[in-house]
XYZ file of C-alpha atoms in Angstrom:
92
model
C 8.126 3.823 11.385
C 5.218 2.957 13.728
C 3.554 3.807 16.658
C 6.625 5.316 18.816
C 6.900 7.876 15.789
C 7.056 11.409 16.149
C 4.256 12.178 13.611
C 2.190 9.539 14.820
C 2.552 11.060 18.603
C 1.739 14.171 16.955
C -2.098 13.270 16.106
C -0.625 12.672 12.527
C -3.644 9.951 11.793
C -2.712 9.462 8.498
C 0.047 6.948 6.772
C 2.192 9.291 4.690
C 5.178 7.791 3.856
C 4.236 4.327 4.801
C 4.223 0.840 2.674
C 2.253 -1.820 3.163
C 2.952 -5.296 2.178
C 0.190 -7.222 1.593
C -0.147 -10.806 0.426
C -3.283 -10.699 -1.716
C -3.949 -7.671 -4.119
C -6.417 -5.115 -2.273
C -9.711 -4.873 -3.597
C -11.840 -1.656 -4.624
C -13.061 -0.661 -1.076
C -9.237 -1.423 0.425
C -7.846 0.515 -2.180
C -9.754 3.539 -1.845
C -9.381 3.092 2.055
C -5.491 3.020 1.334
C -5.954 6.059 -0.831
C -7.738 8.128 1.959
C -4.999 6.935 4.643
C -2.008 8.201 1.900
C -0.188 5.460 1.844
C 3.369 5.507 -0.350
C 3.140 2.155 -1.546
C 1.924 -0.858 -1.743
C 3.305 -4.405 -2.448
C 1.450 -8.018 -2.837
C 2.473 -11.086 -4.118
C -1.229 -12.977 -4.903
C -3.470 -10.994 -7.883
C -7.071 -10.416 -6.819
C -9.597 -12.634 -8.259
C -12.099 -9.874 -8.029
C -10.114 -7.216 -10.067
C -7.927 -5.964 -7.390
C -6.940 -2.310 -6.933
C -10.229 -1.335 -7.682
C -9.797 -1.813 -11.611
C -8.620 -5.080 -12.654
C -4.966 -3.708 -13.344
C -6.317 -1.282 -16.196
C -6.470 2.461 -16.076
C -9.106 2.938 -14.175
C -7.276 1.253 -10.667
C -8.255 3.476 -7.881
C -4.787 4.033 -7.198
C -3.778 5.925 -9.943
C -6.856 7.465 -11.071
C -6.062 11.137 -11.313
C -9.250 12.504 -10.294
C -8.156 11.612 -6.706
C -5.830 14.219 -4.307
C -3.574 10.861 -3.566
C -1.827 8.619 -5.684
C 0.154 5.662 -4.466
C 2.563 3.105 -6.267
C 1.395 -0.947 -6.526
C 3.989 -3.146 -7.444
C 3.089 -7.160 -7.682
C 6.204 -9.403 -6.445
C 7.106 -13.439 -6.897
C 6.096 -15.235 -3.756
C 9.835 -16.196 -3.166
C 10.847 -12.611 -3.216
C 7.912 -11.372 -0.982
C 9.642 -12.984 2.118
C 12.821 -11.721 1.607
C 11.139 -8.145 1.307
C 9.421 -8.670 4.313
C 12.048 -9.268 6.224
C 14.529 -6.553 4.955
C 11.376 -4.412 5.587
C 11.005 -5.669 9.226
C 14.961 -4.768 9.612
C 14.151 -0.869 8.845
């Protein structure tokens, strides 16, 4: 999916159904921005030193708070698998 997608062309500004691949786990502010953007999944390979995902991996992580109107799934992968995952994602 990209800017040539029909949803984007029809003024769909949210990233509903999109996956994001990051080298580093998002922090609290990035995690909330991803909630607002309606990201489907976050895949990252390096844990953040500042708690990451807004809660340090515990039950208060921003992406899984029951009080938000959207939640996304987050996955940490090992670096070797991350490169393969990125390559496969680009081919879709």
